[in-house]
Structures are given as C-alpha cells and as structure tokens.
Amino acid sequence: MFIKTLSKKIMLTASLFMAAMAFTACSSDDDDNGGKAKLWPARSTSDNLWGYINEKGEMVITPKFTKANFFVNGLASVEVGNSKWFFIDTNGNIKSGNATFDEAKTFYNGYARVKKDGLYGLVDTNINYVIPPMFYHLDNVVANGLLMCKLSSSGKYCYVNTKGEKVIDYQFDDAFPFYDGVAAAVKIGNAWGLINSSGNIIVAPKYAELRYAGSNRYLFASEISSSTTGSYSCLYGLMDASGTEVVPAMYLGIDGDEYDTSGRFAAKNANGKWGFIDGNGNTIVDFAYNRVGEFLNGYGSVYAENGVGQIINTSGQPVLTLEKGEVSEGYHNGLIRIYKKQDDKGHGQTTYKYRNLEGKTVYMWVESY
C-alpha cells in the first residue's frame, strides 16, 4: 500500500511493500483461494521465519519460510533459505514437486512468474511451465492473455501470449501490462501513450507519465514549463481507456492501486494536501491530509498531522482509528496489516500487527533494524 506524503510523487511500476515479504496488491479479496480457508502470511515471534495464520491469529502453517506470499487459487509462493522458491497449498504441502525456482511470484489470473538461472518464465496452477525461462524481463500480470516482456537489458519491450509467442512486436522503450484487458501504457522515446491488445495506438505518446490506476482509469501527467526558472513540473489527471481526459490535469499528484475496483483515487491539491476523488473527479474525502494510503479491497487510510490515522470505507467514512504512529499496509480478507516504527530515523524496531475492523489485534511481531 502506497503512503502518499508531501514529497512529489513519481510514477512507480510496482507497489511499495515491507522489505521482508510483499503484501501484494494482487492478493485482492476477489481471489477465490481455491475455495480454501483464508490464510495470512505472518512472521514467527521466536525465530523470524514465516508461516500462515488464520483469522483468529492462530499459526496454522508452521513458520519455516524465509519469505512468504499470499495464497491465490489455493497456492502460495514461499522461499526457504536463499533464493530457493517453491509453491505450497493451504495445508502447507509442497505442490511444485522437486521443482524449485530462484524467484516465484503470486498467481494472477491462473499464472505465476518464476525465475530460473537468471531468466523468467511462466507456470500454471499445476506448476507446469507454459513459458520456459527465456526472458530477461517478464511481467507477472497476465491480462487479456498477454504479458509484457523483453529479451535483454538493452532491448525493447513487447507483448507475448501465454505460450510465449510474440503478439505485439519489440518496439517500446518502457511498458505496463494490460491490467484492464483493454489498453496498456507504453513509452516511445520520452513520451507515454496507450495501445490496444492488437498493438494499435489508441493515444499517441505525448504524456510525461501514464499508467493504469485501477477502476478503468489511467493517471496521466502533463509537463508544465516554468517561464521564470526554465524547469518543468507535472500536473496529474485521469483518462479512460479511449484516451478521453475525464479528470483534467489539475492535481500535484494522483494515484490508485492497479488491482482496486473501488473507483477511489488519491489526489494532491494545489495546497499540498491529499484527499480522495472518484473516477469523474468528484471529491470523496476532503483535501485535509499530509498523507493517505490507497484504496484496496474497499478500504483506504488517511493520516492527520498529529500522526493518528483512520481506515475509511469507499464513502469516506472512518471505520477504524489507528494508534498514533501506526500505518496501514492494506486490507485483505477481513484483516488489516499495520506497522509502527520506533522512530522515523531508521533506528530500533518496527512492530507489525494484523487487526480486524472491530479493532482487535489478532497477531503481532517485532522486527529489529
């Protein structure tokens, strides 16, 4: 979950998560988890290894992993030791047989990206390769049957299908996935535009920044020149998949989670305050905050100057007040993961908690740094 601050927001290609284990945005409540019980990755309070808890905070899969991701389609990727990844089911049983990977991501639309011997490939839910490791970069998001990839560090980006067959040629200097299955943001030269799944240009490259922000909206940025200093800054707005600028470029920052469907977007006004707007630019939460956390699975967060945060619903109403200094990492299947640093200078300890919407902390652990 991103936390917006007064500093200028730059475009990111992935969400900001805690270092030890990714609280992945693609672990949305839409994931059926293979019809299994809801489980959350959690760190042991004794040996710093990761296991899985249930909604009561009971450790139901023994901590034995150095990293652990959320379950999707009844499978989770976990690491044992240094860069030895495999997949387990909700009983903690290994489902990838003798196959181990240098890296393994969370499933998305029935596929997961894996890394072996320095190259990326794709596996299905049977942990069989559908694309053998062959790409220098391969995105983890399969949408409309397409993945963004490139063959070398200096190469161009293209899009392939789930067999690894090229569908849209190598021609882009940077690119994003087809999150909504309709359009993808691509960079040609120094400008961003939109293409459809046939590779045809929908929006000619002309934007300083452009990426999918969830809920059928794309955030875009137009550069504004300062006549006095000669410098450039950006104003942000929202467009739809056809390229229509639904919300004009008038904000100092806009963001939304690619996987969220709530239609709520964080926005920063001319006074440097954050609030939330909907996909048409209507204010949902007043611009009164120094920082906010994106909506995911129906809940976002706002933080007052005194350091006290609140979890809010899509109507902007508070549903839970956090303790001073606590920050939400996101809501997933009934629990919110929260952290609190001992200080802001990178010293001491960070406390992590899982808390339900009734305000009860069901599990917690402490990490030193």
mmCIF file of C-alpha atoms in Angstrom:
data_model
loop_
_atom_site.group_PDB
_atom_site.id
_atom_site.type_symbol
_atom_site.label_atom_id
_atom_site.label_comp_id
_atom_site.label_asym_id
_atom_site.label_seq_id
_atom_site.Cartn_x
_atom_site.Cartn_y
_atom_site.Cartn_z
ATOM 1 C CA MET A 1 0.000 0.000 0.000
ATOM 2 C CA PHE A 2 1.460 3.345 -1.009
ATOM 3 C CA ILE A 3 1.563 6.080 1.579
ATOM 4 C CA LYS A 4 1.430 9.497 -0.048
ATOM 5 C CA THR A 5 3.403 12.315 1.505
ATOM 6 C CA LEU A 6 4.159 15.937 0.717
ATOM 7 C CA SER A 7 7.085 14.938 -1.483
ATOM 8 C CA LYS A 8 6.428 14.867 -5.233
ATOM 9 C CA LYS A 9 5.046 11.514 -6.373
ATOM 10 C CA ILE A 10 6.932 9.777 -9.140
ATOM 11 C CA MET A 11 5.442 7.007 -11.257
ATOM 12 C CA LEU A 12 6.078 3.517 -9.908
ATOM 13 C CA THR A 13 5.768 0.190 -11.689
ATOM 14 C CA ALA A 14 5.111 -1.807 -8.541
ATOM 15 C CA SER A 15 3.610 -1.258 -5.128
ATOM 16 C CA LEU A 16 5.703 -0.340 -2.103
ATOM 17 C CA PHE A 17 5.781 -3.195 0.391
ATOM 18 C CA MET A 18 7.651 -4.136 3.509
ATOM 19 C CA ALA A 19 11.131 -5.464 2.810
ATOM 20 C CA ALA A 20 10.805 -8.911 4.337
ATOM 21 C CA MET A 21 7.680 -10.027 2.469
ATOM 22 C CA ALA A 22 5.440 -8.450 -0.147
ATOM 23 C CA PHE A 23 1.935 -7.524 0.923
ATOM 24 C CA THR A 24 0.934 -7.978 -2.700
ATOM 25 C CA ALA A 25 -1.768 -5.904 -4.242
ATOM 26 C CA CYS A 26 -2.755 -8.840 -6.401
ATOM 27 C CA SER A 27 -3.887 -10.614 -3.235
ATOM 28 C CA SER A 28 -7.266 -8.940 -3.544
ATOM 29 C CA ASP A 29 -10.468 -10.202 -1.990
ATOM 30 C CA ASP A 30 -11.571 -11.270 -5.460
ATOM 31 C CA ASP A 31 -9.136 -14.198 -5.224
ATOM 32 C CA ASP A 32 -11.100 -17.368 -4.508
ATOM 33 C CA ASN A 33 -8.098 -19.059 -2.866
ATOM 34 C CA GLY A 34 -9.195 -22.335 -4.378
ATOM 35 C CA GLY A 35 -12.209 -22.449 -2.050
ATOM 36 C CA LYS A 36 -9.899 -22.942 0.946
ATOM 37 C CA ALA A 37 -9.752 -21.226 4.327
ATOM 38 C CA LYS A 38 -8.457 -17.679 4.484
ATOM 39 C CA LEU A 39 -4.800 -17.505 5.483
ATOM 40 C CA TRP A 40 -2.399 -14.614 6.065
ATOM 41 C CA PRO A 41 1.424 -14.742 5.966
ATOM 42 C CA ALA A 42 2.919 -13.850 9.335
ATOM 43 C CA ARG A 43 6.353 -13.888 10.937
ATOM 44 C CA SER A 44 7.136 -16.042 13.939
ATOM 45 C CA THR A 45 7.665 -14.247 17.220
ATOM 46 C CA SER A 46 10.592 -16.535 18.091
ATOM 47 C CA ASP A 47 12.754 -17.450 15.097
ATOM 48 C CA ASN A 48 11.938 -14.796 12.431
ATOM 49 C CA LEU A 49 10.639 -17.388 9.973
ATOM 50 C CA TRP A 50 7.336 -17.002 8.137
ATOM 51 C CA GLY A 51 4.231 -19.143 8.429
ATOM 52 C CA TYR A 52 0.499 -18.571 7.990
ATOM 53 C CA ILE A 53 -2.198 -17.570 10.465
ATOM 54 C CA ASN A 54 -5.981 -17.860 10.319
ATOM 55 C CA GLU A 55 -8.490 -15.101 11.096
ATOM 56 C CA LYS A 56 -8.103 -15.778 14.831
ATOM 57 C CA GLY A 57 -4.353 -15.219 14.705
ATOM 58 C CA GLU A 58 -3.580 -18.906 15.188
ATOM 59 C CA MET A 59 -0.473 -20.153 13.379
ATOM 60 C CA VAL A 60 -1.843 -22.950 11.194
ATOM 61 C CA ILE A 61 1.125 -23.443 8.840
ATOM 62 C CA THR A 62 4.352 -23.809 10.803
ATOM 63 C CA PRO A 63 6.873 -20.960 10.334
ATOM 64 C CA LYS A 64 9.684 -22.388 8.209
ATOM 65 C CA PHE A 65 9.973 -19.953 5.326
ATOM 66 C CA THR A 66 12.320 -17.008 4.869
ATOM 67 C CA LYS A 67 9.680 -15.256 2.721
ATOM 68 C CA ALA A 68 6.014 -15.983 2.071
ATOM 69 C CA ASN A 69 3.338 -14.538 -0.209
ATOM 70 C CA PHE A 70 -0.439 -14.621 -0.081
ATOM 71 C CA PHE A 71 -2.481 -17.572 -1.247
ATOM 72 C CA VAL A 72 -4.214 -17.210 -4.606
ATOM 73 C CA ASN A 73 -6.017 -20.102 -6.333
ATOM 74 C CA GLY A 74 -5.132 -22.184 -3.260
ATOM 75 C CA LEU A 75 -1.388 -21.752 -3.833
ATOM 76 C CA ALA A 76 1.313 -19.526 -2.343
ATOM 77 C CA SER A 77 4.928 -18.980 -3.306
ATOM 78 C CA VAL A 78 7.421 -19.304 -0.440
ATOM 79 C CA GLU A 79 11.181 -19.140 -0.032
ATOM 80 C CA VAL A 80 13.382 -21.455 2.004
ATOM 81 C CA GLY A 81 16.956 -20.399 2.512
ATOM 82 C CA ASN A 82 18.480 -18.076 -0.034
ATOM 83 C CA SER A 83 16.567 -17.819 -3.347
ATOM 84 C CA LYS A 84 15.037 -21.291 -3.217
ATOM 85 C CA TRP A 85 11.363 -20.803 -4.018
ATOM 86 C CA PHE A 86 8.504 -23.263 -4.458
ATOM 87 C CA PHE A 87 4.711 -23.381 -4.145
ATOM 88 C CA ILE A 88 2.625 -24.774 -1.279
ATOM 89 C CA ASP A 89 -1.084 -25.479 -0.790
ATOM 90 C CA THR A 90 -3.223 -24.283 2.133
ATOM 91 C CA ASN A 91 -2.160 -27.325 4.169
ATOM 92 C CA GLY A 92 1.485 -26.338 3.799
ATOM 93 C CA ASN A 93 2.262 -29.167 1.388
ATOM 94 C CA ILE A 94 4.736 -28.566 -1.432
ATOM 95 C CA LYS A 95 2.888 -28.578 -4.776
ATOM 96 C CA SER A 96 5.807 -27.986 -7.123
ATOM 97 C CA GLY A 97 7.374 -31.413 -6.576
ATOM 98 C CA ASN A 98 11.130 -31.278 -6.882
ATOM 99 C CA ALA A 99 10.966 -28.060 -8.894
ATOM 100 C CA THR A 100 12.470 -25.055 -7.175
ATOM 101 C CA PHE A 101 12.926 -21.567 -8.532
ATOM 102 C CA ASP A 102 15.254 -18.641 -7.956
ATOM 103 C CA GLU A 103 12.138 -16.497 -7.570
ATOM 104 C CA ALA A 104 8.380 -17.109 -7.689
ATOM 105 C CA LYS A 105 5.564 -14.585 -7.655
ATOM 106 C CA THR A 106 1.918 -14.698 -6.601
ATOM 107 C CA PHE A 107 -0.604 -16.159 -9.041
ATOM 108 C CA TYR A 108 -2.598 -13.747 -11.169
ATOM 109 C CA ASN A 109 -5.371 -14.943 -13.500
ATOM 110 C CA GLY A 110 -4.133 -18.513 -13.123
ATOM 111 C CA TYR A 111 -0.440 -17.914 -13.864
ATOM 112 C CA ALA A 112 2.668 -17.081 -11.841
ATOM 113 C CA ARG A 113 6.019 -15.719 -12.962
ATOM 114 C CA VAL A 114 9.091 -17.701 -11.957
ATOM 115 C CA LYS A 115 12.810 -17.141 -12.358
ATOM 116 C CA LYS A 116 15.379 -19.846 -13.077
ATOM 117 C CA ASP A 117 19.063 -19.393 -13.896
ATOM 118 C CA GLY A 118 18.607 -15.660 -14.371
ATOM 119 C CA LEU A 119 15.689 -15.840 -16.813
ATOM 120 C CA TYR A 120 11.922 -15.551 -16.334
ATOM 121 C CA GLY A 121 9.163 -17.934 -17.376
ATOM 122 C CA LEU A 122 5.537 -18.639 -16.513
ATOM 123 C CA VAL A 123 3.838 -21.570 -14.748
ATOM 124 C CA ASP A 124 0.191 -22.581 -14.441
ATOM 125 C CA THR A 125 -1.600 -23.768 -11.285
ATOM 126 C CA ASN A 126 -0.259 -27.287 -11.861
ATOM 127 C CA ILE A 127 3.225 -25.735 -11.606
ATOM 128 C CA ASN A 128 3.964 -26.718 -15.183
ATOM 129 C CA TYR A 129 5.821 -24.346 -17.467
ATOM 130 C CA VAL A 130 3.641 -22.678 -20.077
ATOM 131 C CA ILE A 131 6.556 -20.397 -20.939
ATOM 132 C CA PRO A 132 10.014 -21.785 -20.126
ATOM 133 C CA PRO A 133 12.567 -19.390 -18.583
ATOM 134 C CA MET A 134 13.698 -17.386 -21.600
ATOM 135 C CA PHE A 135 13.107 -13.681 -20.932
ATOM 136 C CA TYR A 136 15.289 -11.055 -19.273
ATOM 137 C CA HIS A 137 12.046 -9.477 -18.047
ATOM 138 C CA LEU A 138 8.558 -10.966 -17.946
ATOM 139 C CA ASP A 139 5.710 -9.294 -16.112
ATOM 140 C CA ASN A 140 3.666 -11.232 -13.568
ATOM 141 C CA VAL A 141 0.340 -9.800 -14.777
ATOM 142 C CA VAL A 142 -1.476 -11.843 -17.422
ATOM 143 C CA ALA A 143 -4.412 -9.816 -18.746
ATOM 144 C CA ASN A 144 -6.308 -10.393 -21.981
ATOM 145 C CA GLY A 145 -3.928 -13.313 -22.490
ATOM 146 C CA LEU A 146 -0.913 -11.011 -22.860
ATOM 147 C CA LEU A 147 2.270 -10.362 -20.880
ATOM 148 C CA MET A 148 4.787 -7.582 -21.239
ATOM 149 C CA CYS A 149 8.406 -8.723 -21.652
ATOM 150 C CA LYS A 150 11.829 -8.112 -23.147
ATOM 151 C CA LEU A 151 14.758 -10.335 -24.084
ATOM 152 C CA SER A 152 17.736 -8.285 -22.839
ATOM 153 C CA SER A 153 18.566 -5.357 -20.583
ATOM 154 C CA SER A 154 19.113 -3.071 -23.570
ATOM 155 C CA GLY A 155 16.238 -4.408 -25.641
ATOM 156 C CA LYS A 156 12.779 -3.074 -26.384
ATOM 157 C CA TYR A 157 9.586 -4.266 -24.704
ATOM 158 C CA CYS A 158 6.964 -6.362 -26.474
ATOM 159 C CA TYR A 159 3.897 -8.430 -25.561
ATOM 160 C CA VAL A 160 3.597 -12.222 -25.786
ATOM 161 C CA ASN A 161 0.750 -14.652 -25.179
ATOM 162 C CA THR A 162 0.733 -17.370 -22.525
ATOM 163 C CA LYS A 163 2.650 -19.673 -24.859
ATOM 164 C CA GLY A 164 5.479 -17.154 -25.145
ATOM 165 C CA GLU A 165 4.552 -16.328 -28.738
ATOM 166 C CA LYS A 166 5.085 -12.717 -29.771
ATOM 167 C CA VAL A 167 1.822 -10.845 -30.385
ATOM 168 C CA ILE A 168 2.968 -7.212 -30.348
ATOM 169 C CA ASP A 169 6.464 -6.554 -31.665
ATOM 170 C CA TYR A 170 9.520 -5.287 -29.758
ATOM 171 C CA GLN A 171 9.139 -1.527 -30.133
ATOM 172 C CA PHE A 172 8.595 0.108 -26.747
ATOM 173 C CA ASP A 173 11.161 1.814 -24.513
ATOM 174 C CA ASP A 174 9.040 1.012 -21.448
ATOM 175 C CA ALA A 175 5.652 -0.563 -20.909
ATOM 176 C CA PHE A 176 2.956 -1.626 -18.464
ATOM 177 C CA PRO A 177 0.634 -4.659 -18.534
ATOM 178 C CA PHE A 178 -2.922 -4.753 -19.886
ATOM 179 C CA TYR A 179 -4.353 -4.538 -16.387
ATOM 180 C CA ASP A 180 -7.936 -3.990 -17.554
ATOM 181 C CA GLY A 181 -7.566 -6.120 -20.680
ATOM 182 C CA VAL A 182 -8.358 -3.121 -22.877
ATOM 183 C CA ALA A 183 -5.335 -0.841 -23.042
ATOM 184 C CA ALA A 184 -1.720 -0.698 -21.913
ATOM 185 C CA ALA A 185 0.515 2.294 -21.286
ATOM 186 C CA VAL A 186 3.671 2.253 -23.405
ATOM 187 C CA LYS A 187 6.627 4.590 -23.763
ATOM 188 C CA ILE A 188 8.147 5.522 -27.108
ATOM 189 C CA GLY A 189 11.098 7.856 -26.812
ATOM 190 C CA ASN A 190 10.373 10.161 -23.892
ATOM 191 C CA ALA A 191 6.579 10.100 -24.056
ATOM 192 C CA TRP A 192 3.813 7.756 -22.957
ATOM 193 C CA GLY A 193 0.676 6.683 -24.820
ATOM 194 C CA LEU A 194 -1.889 3.862 -24.926
ATOM 195 C CA ILE A 195 -2.185 0.827 -27.196
ATOM 196 C CA ASN A 196 -4.902 -1.809 -27.541
ATOM 197 C CA SER A 197 -4.380 -5.572 -27.429
ATOM 198 C CA SER A 198 -3.700 -5.617 -31.177
ATOM 199 C CA GLY A 199 -0.833 -3.190 -30.722
ATOM 200 C CA ASN A 200 -2.653 -0.301 -32.373
ATOM 201 C CA ILE A 201 -2.144 3.132 -30.849
ATOM 202 C CA ILE A 202 -5.197 4.474 -29.003
ATOM 203 C CA VAL A 203 -3.483 7.538 -27.564
ATOM 204 C CA ALA A 204 -0.397 8.898 -29.296
ATOM 205 C CA PRO A 205 2.636 9.156 -26.992
ATOM 206 C CA LYS A 206 2.600 12.685 -25.584
ATOM 207 C CA TYR A 207 2.412 12.354 -21.799
ATOM 208 C CA ALA A 208 5.212 12.706 -19.263
ATOM 209 C CA GLU A 209 3.655 9.871 -17.235
ATOM 210 C CA LEU A 210 0.834 7.421 -17.885
ATOM 211 C CA ARG A 211 -0.214 4.207 -16.159
ATOM 212 C CA TYR A 212 -3.270 2.230 -15.123
ATOM 213 C CA ALA A 213 -4.646 3.352 -11.746
ATOM 214 C CA GLY A 214 -7.483 0.856 -11.300
ATOM 215 C CA SER A 215 -11.245 1.070 -11.890
ATOM 216 C CA ASN A 216 -10.954 1.690 -15.648
ATOM 217 C CA ARG A 217 -8.931 4.847 -15.205
ATOM 218 C CA TYR A 218 -5.392 5.801 -16.216
ATOM 219 C CA LEU A 219 -3.458 8.523 -14.451
ATOM 220 C CA PHE A 220 -1.587 10.871 -16.755
ATOM 221 C CA ALA A 221 0.806 13.753 -16.240
ATOM 222 C CA SER A 222 1.401 16.771 -18.440
ATOM 223 C CA GLU A 223 4.644 18.696 -18.075
ATOM 224 C CA ILE A 224 4.282 22.377 -17.242
ATOM 225 C CA SER A 225 7.169 24.709 -18.019
ATOM 226 C CA SER A 226 8.177 27.475 -15.625
ATOM 227 C CA SER A 227 8.907 30.645 -17.584
ATOM 228 C CA THR A 228 10.997 32.058 -14.739
ATOM 229 C CA THR A 229 13.207 29.100 -13.851
ATOM 230 C CA GLY A 230 13.121 27.067 -17.046
ATOM 231 C CA SER A 231 12.262 23.960 -15.008
ATOM 232 C CA TYR A 232 9.404 21.543 -15.539
ATOM 233 C CA SER A 233 6.817 20.148 -13.176
ATOM 234 C CA CYS A 234 3.813 17.902 -13.691
ATOM 235 C CA LEU A 235 0.094 18.183 -13.170
ATOM 236 C CA TYR A 236 -1.940 14.992 -12.992
ATOM 237 C CA GLY A 237 -5.365 13.905 -14.224
ATOM 238 C CA LEU A 238 -7.336 10.772 -15.134
ATOM 239 C CA MET A 239 -8.353 9.367 -18.515
ATOM 240 C CA ASP A 240 -10.389 6.377 -19.649
ATOM 241 C CA ALA A 241 -9.233 3.582 -21.973
ATOM 242 C CA SER A 242 -10.270 5.563 -25.051
ATOM 243 C CA GLY A 243 -7.928 8.402 -24.100
ATOM 244 C CA THR A 244 -10.671 10.810 -23.017
ATOM 245 C CA GLU A 245 -9.335 13.042 -20.236
ATOM 246 C CA VAL A 246 -12.154 12.582 -17.748
ATOM 247 C CA VAL A 247 -10.402 14.474 -14.953
ATOM 248 C CA PRO A 248 -8.213 17.325 -16.267
ATOM 249 C CA ALA A 249 -4.568 17.694 -15.285
ATOM 250 C CA MET A 250 -5.044 19.894 -12.222
ATOM 251 C CA TYR A 251 -3.537 17.940 -9.315
ATOM 252 C CA LEU A 252 0.023 17.823 -8.000
ATOM 253 C CA GLY A 253 -0.337 14.065 -7.695
ATOM 254 C CA ILE A 254 -2.857 11.277 -8.350
ATOM 255 C CA ASP A 255 -2.586 7.587 -7.612
ATOM 256 C CA GLY A 256 -4.620 4.416 -7.338
ATOM 257 C CA ASP A 257 -3.905 0.726 -6.955
ATOM 258 C CA GLU A 258 -3.943 -1.180 -10.249
ATOM 259 C CA TYR A 259 -5.923 -4.032 -8.711
ATOM 260 C CA ASP A 260 -8.543 -1.984 -6.901
ATOM 261 C CA THR A 261 -12.102 -1.645 -8.209
ATOM 262 C CA SER A 262 -13.487 0.843 -5.684
ATOM 263 C CA GLY A 263 -13.213 3.818 -8.055
ATOM 264 C CA ARG A 264 -11.380 5.875 -5.442
ATOM 265 C CA PHE A 265 -8.150 7.712 -6.244
ATOM 266 C CA ALA A 266 -5.722 9.584 -4.003
ATOM 267 C CA ALA A 267 -5.177 13.157 -5.206
ATOM 268 C CA LYS A 268 -2.995 16.040 -4.025
ATOM 269 C CA ASN A 269 -4.319 19.573 -4.484
ATOM 270 C CA ALA A 270 -2.514 22.856 -5.143
ATOM 271 C CA ASN A 271 -2.111 23.425 -1.393
ATOM 272 C CA GLY A 272 -0.165 20.189 -0.995
ATOM 273 C CA LYS A 273 -2.932 18.319 0.806
ATOM 274 C CA TRP A 274 -4.153 14.831 -0.048
ATOM 275 C CA GLY A 275 -7.731 13.644 -0.345
ATOM 276 C CA PHE A 276 -9.700 11.191 -2.488
ATOM 277 C CA ILE A 277 -11.687 11.668 -5.701
ATOM 278 C CA ASP A 278 -13.790 9.302 -7.765
ATOM 279 C CA GLY A 279 -13.197 8.450 -11.414
ATOM 280 C CA ASN A 280 -15.069 11.568 -12.562
ATOM 281 C CA GLY A 281 -13.181 13.974 -10.318
ATOM 282 C CA ASN A 282 -15.796 14.339 -7.572
ATOM 283 C CA THR A 283 -14.326 14.806 -4.089
ATOM 284 C CA ILE A 284 -14.984 11.805 -1.832
ATOM 285 C CA VAL A 285 -12.624 12.701 1.024
ATOM 286 C CA ASP A 286 -11.718 16.332 1.668
ATOM 287 C CA PHE A 287 -8.195 17.533 0.923
ATOM 288 C CA ALA A 288 -7.028 17.798 4.506
ATOM 289 C CA TYR A 289 -4.221 15.262 4.925
ATOM 290 C CA ASN A 290 -0.435 15.215 4.649
ATOM 291 C CA ARG A 291 -0.550 11.573 3.630
ATOM 292 C CA VAL A 292 -3.059 8.911 2.656
ATOM 293 C CA GLY A 293 -2.994 5.231 1.739
ATOM 294 C CA GLU A 294 -4.548 3.922 -1.483
ATOM 295 C CA PHE A 295 -7.820 2.048 -1.524
ATOM 296 C CA LEU A 296 -7.553 -1.732 -1.825
ATOM 297 C CA ASN A 297 -10.429 -4.173 -1.393
ATOM 298 C CA GLY A 298 -12.781 -1.372 -0.392
ATOM 299 C CA TYR A 299 -10.708 0.402 2.268
ATOM 300 C CA GLY A 300 -8.144 3.206 2.304
ATOM 301 C CA SER A 301 -6.418 5.224 5.018
ATOM 302 C CA VAL A 302 -5.850 8.869 5.960
ATOM 303 C CA TYR A 303 -3.390 10.397 8.425
ATOM 304 C CA ALA A 304 -3.733 13.615 10.420
ATOM 305 C CA GLU A 305 -0.816 15.924 11.242
ATOM 306 C CA ASN A 306 -0.726 14.541 14.792
ATOM 307 C CA GLY A 307 0.211 11.105 13.407
ATOM 308 C CA VAL A 308 -3.157 9.462 14.048
ATOM 309 C CA GLY A 309 -4.579 7.526 11.108
ATOM 310 C CA GLN A 310 -8.009 6.222 10.221
ATOM 311 C CA ILE A 311 -9.203 3.403 8.000
ATOM 312 C CA ILE A 312 -12.003 4.668 5.748
ATOM 313 C CA ASN A 313 -14.578 2.991 3.504
ATOM 314 C CA THR A 314 -15.442 3.949 -0.075
ATOM 315 C CA SER A 315 -17.872 6.599 1.183
ATOM 316 C CA GLY A 316 -15.012 8.270 3.023
ATOM 317 C CA GLN A 317 -16.403 7.336 6.419
ATOM 318 C CA PRO A 318 -13.952 6.217 9.153
ATOM 319 C CA VAL A 319 -14.399 2.615 10.258
ATOM 320 C CA LEU A 320 -11.329 2.239 12.485
ATOM 321 C CA THR A 321 -8.955 4.637 14.230
ATOM 322 C CA LEU A 322 -5.294 3.627 14.417
ATOM 323 C CA GLU A 323 -2.919 4.317 17.248
ATOM 324 C CA LYS A 324 -0.608 7.293 16.850
ATOM 325 C CA GLY A 325 2.243 6.425 14.501
ATOM 326 C CA GLU A 326 0.586 3.309 13.071
ATOM 327 C CA VAL A 327 0.413 2.966 9.287
ATOM 328 C CA SER A 328 -1.836 0.613 7.314
ATOM 329 C CA GLU A 329 -0.299 -1.622 4.648
ATOM 330 C CA GLY A 330 -3.710 -2.632 3.330
ATOM 331 C CA TYR A 331 -6.882 -4.592 3.931
ATOM 332 C CA HIS A 332 -7.171 -8.237 2.858
ATOM 333 C CA ASN A 333 -9.990 -10.681 3.531
ATOM 334 C CA GLY A 334 -11.037 -9.170 6.846
ATOM 335 C CA LEU A 335 -7.687 -8.161 8.332
ATOM 336 C CA ILE A 336 -5.558 -5.031 8.052
ATOM 337 C CA ARG A 337 -1.803 -5.260 8.334
ATOM 338 C CA ILE A 338 -0.331 -2.366 10.275
ATOM 339 C CA TYR A 339 3.183 -1.310 11.157
ATOM 340 C CA LYS A 340 4.647 1.204 13.595
ATOM 341 C CA LYS A 341 8.275 2.280 13.646
ATOM 342 C CA GLN A 342 10.047 3.008 16.897
ATOM 343 C CA ASP A 343 11.299 6.263 15.363
ATOM 344 C CA ASP A 344 11.489 7.966 11.953
ATOM 345 C CA LYS A 345 15.281 7.803 11.644
ATOM 346 C CA GLY A 346 15.697 4.132 10.822
ATOM 347 C CA HIS A 347 16.707 3.085 14.316
ATOM 348 C CA GLY A 348 15.277 0.499 16.671
ATOM 349 C CA GLN A 349 12.312 -1.743 15.935
ATOM 350 C CA THR A 350 9.195 -1.956 13.834
ATOM 351 C CA THR A 351 6.062 -3.597 15.201
ATOM 352 C CA TYR A 352 3.710 -5.339 12.759
ATOM 353 C CA LYS A 353 0.117 -6.260 13.560
ATOM 354 C CA TYR A 354 -2.886 -7.892 11.935
ATOM 355 C CA ARG A 355 -6.058 -6.187 13.129
ATOM 356 C CA ASN A 356 -9.690 -6.730 12.205
ATOM 357 C CA LEU A 357 -12.215 -3.966 11.521
ATOM 358 C CA GLU A 358 -13.579 -4.318 15.061
ATOM 359 C CA GLY A 359 -10.223 -3.054 16.304
ATOM 360 C CA LYS A 360 -8.936 -6.338 17.718
ATOM 361 C CA THR A 361 -5.278 -7.193 17.095
ATOM 362 C CA VAL A 362 -5.165 -10.917 16.350
ATOM 363 C CA TYR A 363 -1.414 -11.285 15.774
ATOM 364 C CA MET A 364 1.749 -9.206 16.083
ATOM 365 C CA TRP A 365 5.531 -9.460 15.777
ATOM 366 C CA VAL A 366 8.539 -7.173 16.089
ATOM 367 C CA GLU A 367 11.414 -6.721 13.648
ATOM 368 C CA SER A 368 14.714 -5.048 14.534
ATOM 369 C CA TYR A 369 16.656 -2.928 12.074
#
